Amino acid sequence: MSTIYPPGVQAQIERGQALLAVEAERRTLMRAQRFDTIAVHGLYDMQAALMQHGSINEPAYFSPAQHFENSDHMEAALAYLMPSWTYARIANPTLHYLEETLALLEGYGVSGEVSACVMGSGMAAVFLATDAFLNQTHNPGPINLVASAKCYGGTFMLFSRYAAERGIDVRWVTDELDLNAWAKRIDAGTRFVFGEMPSNPGLGVFDIAGLAEIAHAHGIPLIVDSTVATPALLRPLAHGADIVVHSLSKAMTSSGFAIGGAIIARHNIPSRVGDDGLRANFAMAIKGLSLRDHGPTLSPFAALMTINDLRTLRGRVEHMSRHALQVARFLSEHPQVEAVSYPGLEGDPGHAVARRYMWLVDGGDDGLPVNRYGHLLSFTVKGGVAAARAAFDGLELIWRATDLGKSKSVATIPAISTHQQQGDTGRALAAVPAHAIRLSVGAEHPDDILADLDRALARSTHTA
Ligand SMILES: *Cc1c(COP(=O)(O)O)cnc(C)c1O
């Protein structure tokens, strides 16, 4: 039985329906466009612009709240019965356009509907996407989660806290290429499967379609962190994954002007917990409940910076991936380098799986399909920790920072930075050697990147 609203509220609801219909039509239209076109325009079209004084760029509203025409408008909006943003902790027009672009890009080539929700950081995305399934009120009993140990240090620490503080059994998979290693850890208490591809900093990969099938047989979702790949190279939803999490702070905004995160999910996901709304539209459930209650909101300024950087995503990722392959080859032949992890190298354990999944969207310049493996690699230096530190300290062009995915090349030693807090045991699980250097290859000319590395590596031989 549907609620009867006073005529004024009903009129607002109908106005809302008309606005929603216009956006739905635009969404259908954009889904038929190519990746670059979607990245440049998103859902913001001429009609939308005319409601923004004709501005060609998406609006940036730095207002915490929306003004309402009257009480009828307010009632309809606050009951979520018409499209509105009401209060910027939950929504904002700039965030809306970013979410629509992300849903279209990550949903490119996906048959069903896809929605997105943005938040203040990548860790907020990992937290909100996973916490939603760790609810104790449904199916009480022992809870566990299954995740690849090769993952971002922040994710490793968050899951370790789930274990320590909530008694959740965190079942780490150390051989992510082996589907059996995942399958045998899943049981009636498993709430979700989580994998990072390619992983930071180990560059681990896994068979997404195979893993999704295993998760779905248990009625649980597969969550993939594909921050390092970006939708320009990999769209996990197209291979059966249910939820994708991103740090928007990395290659999505190569300018380095924003910290942000996103959850992008297909509609109608499997889950053992949560209500019908959560299954029907996970991203919307996160927006309406988790963002409302936890409040890790993205700022409209960061959203605008991200929208702007996303317009050139494919071209940038292509550029940086080509440089990264060149650097990986150079390092793998360098006398001072012990080993290189990069899924694009033929000898890399994950190469066959990466070659199956990582393609430059819409092909190369000639339109033909071409594999690209991303901007991130890591390598170990001969001579151990002292030699690695000497090489690292010798960098003059490549920045020393815990950052990646930017136009500027950046290096870090994960064991003393991003993966420091998880300790020796945690690092052993995640395969993070103490003398590994993680390198994010940027958009500089590759000759200059190679020269900087060569000069720095020469210093590693002077340590005893
Ligand atoms: C950086 C990163 C995160 C966390 O993102 P923030 O925006 O820094 O919170 C999560 N996953 C991966 C793979 C990352 O590289």
mmCIF file of N, CA and C in Angstrom, residues 50 53 64 69 116 121 131 147 184 200 206-207 242 273 277 291 298 300 313 342 357 366 397 425 432 459:
data_model
loop_
_atom_site.group_PDB
_atom_site.id
_atom_site.type_symbol
_atom_site.label_atom_id
_atom_site.label_comp_id
_atom_site.label_asym_id
_atom_site.label_seq_id
_atom_site.Cartn_x
_atom_site.Cartn_y
_atom_site.Cartn_z
ATOM 1 N N LEU A 50 22.255 24.498 -18.800
ATOM 2 C CA LEU A 50 21.352 25.645 -18.862
ATOM 3 C C LEU A 50 20.716 25.939 -17.502
ATOM 4 N N HIS A 53 23.421 28.457 -15.341
ATOM 5 C CA HIS A 53 23.838 29.683 -16.031
ATOM 6 C C HIS A 53 24.663 29.369 -17.270
ATOM 7 N N PRO A 64 26.892 24.019 2.481
ATOM 8 C CA PRO A 64 26.585 22.793 3.224
ATOM 9 C C PRO A 64 25.145 22.316 3.019
ATOM 10 N N GLU A 69 12.059 25.405 -1.566
ATOM 11 C CA GLU A 69 11.015 26.317 -2.004
ATOM 12 C C GLU A 69 9.950 26.535 -0.917
ATOM 13 N N ALA A 116 27.369 4.441 -8.014
ATOM 14 C CA ALA A 116 28.589 4.794 -7.288
ATOM 15 C C ALA A 116 28.277 5.737 -6.135
ATOM 16 N N SER A 121 38.033 9.397 1.396
ATOM 17 C CA SER A 121 39.341 8.794 1.113
ATOM 18 C C SER A 121 39.142 7.359 0.660
ATOM 19 N N ASP A 131 32.554 -2.939 6.222
ATOM 20 C CA ASP A 131 31.796 -2.853 7.478
ATOM 21 C C ASP A 131 30.315 -3.191 7.266
ATOM 22 N N ALA A 147 40.456 -12.591 2.486
ATOM 23 C CA ALA A 147 41.084 -11.477 1.757
ATOM 24 C C ALA A 147 42.505 -11.821 1.338
ATOM 25 N N LYS A 184 38.952 -22.813 -0.186
ATOM 26 C CA LYS A 184 38.961 -23.616 1.046
ATOM 27 C C LYS A 184 38.830 -22.766 2.316
ATOM 28 N N ASN A 200 49.094 -3.389 -4.127
ATOM 29 C CA ASN A 200 50.082 -2.392 -3.761
ATOM 30 C C ASN A 200 50.753 -2.851 -2.473
ATOM 31 N N PHE A 206 44.803 -11.850 -9.510
ATOM 32 C CA PHE A 206 44.064 -13.105 -9.337
ATOM 33 C C PHE A 206 43.001 -13.210 -10.416
ATOM 34 N N ASP A 207 42.439 -14.403 -10.552
ATOM 35 C CA ASP A 207 41.424 -14.671 -11.570
ATOM 36 C C ASP A 207 40.067 -14.173 -11.058
ATOM 37 N N ASP A 242 31.301 -7.834 -7.597
ATOM 38 C CA ASP A 242 30.057 -7.160 -7.219
ATOM 39 C C ASP A 242 30.280 -5.704 -6.815
ATOM 40 N N VAL A 273 23.788 -10.993 4.568
ATOM 41 C CA VAL A 273 23.297 -10.055 5.583
ATOM 42 C C VAL A 273 22.784 -8.776 4.923
ATOM 43 N N GLY A 277 17.330 -3.489 0.375
ATOM 44 C CA GLY A 277 17.880 -2.262 -0.195
ATOM 45 C C GLY A 277 19.384 -2.387 -0.434
ATOM 46 N N LEU A 291 27.076 6.871 4.990
ATOM 47 C CA LEU A 291 27.588 8.246 4.908
ATOM 48 C C LEU A 291 26.810 9.158 5.839
ATOM 49 N N LEU A 298 33.251 13.452 1.060
ATOM 50 C CA LEU A 298 34.220 14.053 0.143
ATOM 51 C C LEU A 298 33.891 15.538 0.013
ATOM 52 N N PRO A 300 33.413 19.052 -1.934
ATOM 53 C CA PRO A 300 33.069 19.388 -3.320
ATOM 54 C C PRO A 300 34.298 19.832 -4.111
ATOM 55 N N LEU A 313 41.718 10.357 -18.132
ATOM 56 C CA LEU A 313 42.182 9.133 -17.465
ATOM 57 C C LEU A 313 42.832 8.125 -18.416
ATOM 58 N N TYR A 342 56.361 -6.770 -11.667
ATOM 59 C CA TYR A 342 55.520 -5.964 -12.571
ATOM 60 C C TYR A 342 54.741 -6.953 -13.435
ATOM 61 N N TYR A 357 43.304 -10.032 -18.095
ATOM 62 C CA TYR A 357 42.377 -9.032 -17.547
ATOM 63 C C TYR A 357 42.735 -7.576 -17.828
ATOM 64 N N ASP A 366 45.587 2.561 -32.790
ATOM 65 C CA ASP A 366 45.062 1.948 -34.008
ATOM 66 C C ASP A 366 43.712 1.265 -33.765
ATOM 67 N N LEU A 397 65.191 13.021 -9.031
ATOM 68 C CA LEU A 397 64.014 13.468 -9.798
ATOM 69 C C LEU A 397 62.752 12.806 -9.237
ATOM 70 N N THR A 425 55.728 -9.903 10.873
ATOM 71 C CA THR A 425 54.843 -11.031 10.549
ATOM 72 C C THR A 425 53.850 -10.634 9.473
ATOM 73 N N VAL A 432 56.123 -8.392 1.628
ATOM 74 C CA VAL A 432 56.739 -7.074 1.468
ATOM 75 C C VAL A 432 58.161 -7.144 2.035
ATOM 76 N N ARG A 459 74.749 4.285 -6.484
ATOM 77 C CA ARG A 459 75.105 4.556 -5.077
ATOM 78 C C ARG A 459 74.909 3.354 -4.178
#
